[in-house]
């Protein structure tokens, strides 16, 4: 882009910035709880979210909008699945202690559910560390899942759903078992890093002697307000990511993403299955390829995510289109073709990833990529067939390594006074 | 806090959220460069910052305010010192290759300066990876410094300022040399994680064969808009952090933080010295202590950061106050007393840290703490005397470990067409 010549004439005035920025950039919200609900709508809190009112400092002004947004914990589905992607995320798997059984697991899930509801409403648990004080809930979500090994650990082997059968091995996998699987899983998201850390730490402490962290990964997405592109983000390859996601307004969205009411097993009604993959991007290799090759690999334009057969990101992908020489515009192994629902028997999953960057490797390449999280009613009709196809012929696979993998059953949301998984742990 | 009973009656409507949130929460800004300048003021861009206009997608609306804010690269001082703390930060040290001398170092500093100016204005370098596309500059700053070893590496040993003499050893140090020191230093901050990563990766690639990453650390602060507390943030101990920082409106602010014009050496005029310490917090230990003990250790209240002798965060600390039993209200080893400028011969530094969290250690404790960065005109009158005192009798030292340390000379800001350090590398 060309810069505005006027910019160059302006002198730095950072000393003024420091003083004036907070007062100018943050909007005051009303402070009473009832009024905050109305204010939330007025200033743009999402429908169904609650503007938060009472978590400011002892004598400070009310919260600004990023902090004020709350997502409800209780409901048909758990939060963090269709909730808009937050700027910060933690994925953490826990293994139950050898001495912990069904009773201890149930007590832990009750503690986690109670804390999650409180934290997501902007509350302060009794034993609070104070890290999240002053901020509001900042769209915090906590999502709780069960790995296949959980059922053996709590003596409920017979209750393990077939959908939790181990994922098939893919030829491109280079999985680190220490960062894969796990009895229990937490997905935490928030639009403030301190709020996200605080939730993770609070829930880890609440695990007490019952469960210990097996692995934990930290990720990020674009900040609220940093971009005008609302539905999609960029990944660390620079690609627009998420364009083809099923959308809640689609007729078959619920059926694809959530186990139906009265589903099998019954305790998964309203639940979903999450596939988690830590996918390292070989950025040194990817970035060495010219733009035209990158676009052939993806089947989309880098600039705006439009398919090579269209002009805008949301234009449908025309897999039949041919160029002047008669060859397909979207190559046979282009990522967008291999992953297209129409080439996978309609398989679709809701992708809701975070990017990650854990420093640099010894060879100087970033240890960075995607914390891929996808949601579906049945992994055998979502992730598995798509990944099988990717494994056989995806041009993108040259540039990525799957380094960790996990699959979790995420029950439906808890009702008030209940905890996530209660029907599983207390039924039968 | 108590929650509003009305909240409980609301049903989750996350499907609507997903659709409606972007349209409702993001404000449209004007799109032409001139108008954006005015709009920047209208919606709250900091004085001296430039609202950004042209980095949106091909056909998207204009940027929202978090993304639209730009900080100037050129000026008397480098950016990232008095710039308000951003939500995301990277600290990275580079060592020059054995074959790289003064000429190669100068070329690298010119490349870095050119790129930093372009990226901070929201521009897209020719070889761009695309990761920051769609977002604006998001208050990106790039700050460039020189370690003591740089001067030997480029054959300018005689030019090394005495202020870069190695810091004294402190008894509480447990330093990892591989994560300490370094020839060159970059500090990157931005209010969007993708923008920050993109800048780091772009500058790393620009180092080419001249320099390689020695160490790199990633940190975070509160998101813009997540809190109503504007001047200070919380650290991962839950403490309000930064209350006693010198403020730009103080008469002696410039003298404390920046080397004066015509300073010694001349190429450091307008520059500053940065001390970087990776300070791990022993959170398992800290969180086990009752609130009253934590407050005695700090000398401040956890709730709002007020000194134990006052009511509000900004109340002056009364080191003379005694309680009913005649003992000092602020204990002899309270952190606020040991660090007070009046007990350190007026020594003061501008603290501008990021928190960090790099997962969990084998014992389950978070590998988390503070990427402490402080700025001063002379480390021997800033960090060193304060740290010496802390080392001898700070109640907080039981709860922290200094694991890495570095000291960098950060020259004044570059003028248009010049690069950071040009006077050093091309003078004499």
mmCIF file of N, CA and C in Angstrom, chain B residues 96 101-102 147-165 183 265 267 424-425 427:
data_model
loop_
_atom_site.group_PDB
_atom_site.id
_atom_site.type_symbol
_atom_site.label_atom_id
_atom_site.label_comp_id
_atom_site.label_asym_id
_atom_site.label_seq_id
_atom_site.Cartn_x
_atom_site.Cartn_y
_atom_site.Cartn_z
ATOM 1 N N UNK B 96 24.878 -12.200 15.787
ATOM 2 C CA UNK B 96 25.425 -12.057 14.442
ATOM 3 C C UNK B 96 26.166 -13.327 14.039
ATOM 4 N N UNK B 101 30.119 -8.724 9.799
ATOM 5 C CA UNK B 101 30.844 -7.645 10.456
ATOM 6 C C UNK B 101 30.020 -6.364 10.440
ATOM 7 N N UNK B 102 30.763 -5.269 10.510
ATOM 8 C CA UNK B 102 30.093 -3.972 10.632
ATOM 9 C C UNK B 102 29.221 -3.671 9.420
ATOM 10 N N UNK B 147 23.249 -5.345 22.373
ATOM 11 C CA UNK B 147 23.873 -5.893 23.569
ATOM 12 C C UNK B 147 25.362 -5.578 23.600
ATOM 13 N N UNK B 148 25.982 -5.787 24.745
ATOM 14 C CA UNK B 148 27.409 -5.486 24.874
ATOM 15 C C UNK B 148 28.261 -6.254 23.883
ATOM 16 N N UNK B 149 27.868 -7.480 23.565
ATOM 17 C CA UNK B 149 28.665 -8.312 22.658
ATOM 18 C C UNK B 149 28.605 -7.819 21.206
ATOM 19 N N UNK B 150 27.623 -6.995 20.895
ATOM 20 C CA UNK B 150 27.504 -6.473 19.533
ATOM 21 C C UNK B 150 28.749 -5.686 19.132
ATOM 22 N N UNK B 151 29.293 -4.946 20.089
ATOM 23 C CA UNK B 151 30.363 -4.017 19.753
ATOM 24 C C UNK B 151 31.645 -4.755 19.380
ATOM 25 N N UNK B 152 31.919 -5.840 20.076
ATOM 26 C CA UNK B 152 33.059 -6.676 19.678
ATOM 27 C C UNK B 152 32.806 -7.293 18.306
ATOM 28 N N UNK B 153 31.577 -7.769 18.096
ATOM 29 C CA UNK B 153 31.285 -8.504 16.866
ATOM 30 C C UNK B 153 31.445 -7.640 15.629
ATOM 31 N N UNK B 154 31.232 -6.346 15.769
ATOM 32 C CA UNK B 154 31.317 -5.469 14.594
ATOM 33 C C UNK B 154 32.580 -4.611 14.624
ATOM 34 N N UNK B 155 33.504 -4.953 15.525
ATOM 35 C CA UNK B 155 34.766 -4.231 15.543
ATOM 36 C C UNK B 155 34.661 -2.821 16.070
ATOM 37 N N UNK B 156 33.701 -2.600 16.986
ATOM 38 C CA UNK B 156 33.524 -1.268 17.562
ATOM 39 C C UNK B 156 33.640 -1.324 19.087
ATOM 40 N N UNK B 157 34.588 -2.163 19.539
ATOM 41 C CA UNK B 157 34.701 -2.389 20.980
ATOM 42 C C UNK B 157 34.865 -1.079 21.748
ATOM 43 N N UNK B 158 35.620 -0.186 21.173
ATOM 44 C CA UNK B 158 35.873 1.074 21.871
ATOM 45 C C UNK B 158 34.643 1.949 21.994
ATOM 46 N N UNK B 159 33.641 1.664 21.210
ATOM 47 C CA UNK B 159 32.432 2.493 21.238
ATOM 48 C C UNK B 159 31.401 1.997 22.241
ATOM 49 N N UNK B 160 31.704 0.869 22.877
ATOM 50 C CA UNK B 160 30.693 0.328 23.804
ATOM 51 C C UNK B 160 30.533 1.245 25.011
ATOM 52 N N UNK B 161 29.323 1.686 25.270
ATOM 53 C CA UNK B 161 29.131 2.580 26.418
ATOM 54 C C UNK B 161 29.361 1.843 27.731
ATOM 55 N N UNK B 162 29.895 2.550 28.687
ATOM 56 C CA UNK B 162 30.127 1.951 30.000
ATOM 57 C C UNK B 162 28.830 1.449 30.602
ATOM 58 N N UNK B 163 27.737 2.068 30.227
ATOM 59 C CA UNK B 163 26.435 1.649 30.779
ATOM 60 C C UNK B 163 26.085 0.221 30.379
ATOM 61 N N UNK B 164 26.781 -0.326 29.368
ATOM 62 C CA UNK B 164 26.526 -1.715 28.965
ATOM 63 C C UNK B 164 27.432 -2.710 29.690
ATOM 64 N N UNK B 165 28.207 -2.241 30.642
ATOM 65 C CA UNK B 165 28.961 -3.200 31.454
ATOM 66 C C UNK B 165 27.998 -4.235 32.020
ATOM 67 N N UNK B 183 23.530 -10.242 20.832
ATOM 68 C CA UNK B 183 24.114 -9.103 20.117
ATOM 69 C C UNK B 183 23.075 -8.026 19.804
ATOM 70 N N UNK B 265 27.472 8.119 25.004
ATOM 71 C CA UNK B 265 28.013 8.597 23.732
ATOM 72 C C UNK B 265 26.956 9.330 22.908
ATOM 73 N N UNK B 267 25.855 8.955 19.937
ATOM 74 C CA UNK B 267 24.883 8.165 19.164
ATOM 75 C C UNK B 267 23.753 7.617 20.020
ATOM 76 N N UNK B 424 26.146 5.279 15.108
ATOM 77 C CA UNK B 424 27.163 4.383 15.663
ATOM 78 C C UNK B 424 27.924 3.666 14.549
ATOM 79 N N UNK B 425 27.183 3.102 13.600
ATOM 80 C CA UNK B 425 27.817 2.219 12.622
ATOM 81 C C UNK B 425 28.532 2.980 11.519
ATOM 82 N N UNK B 427 29.517 6.377 11.979
ATOM 83 C CA UNK B 427 30.327 7.461 12.543
ATOM 84 C C UNK B 427 31.756 6.997 12.759
#
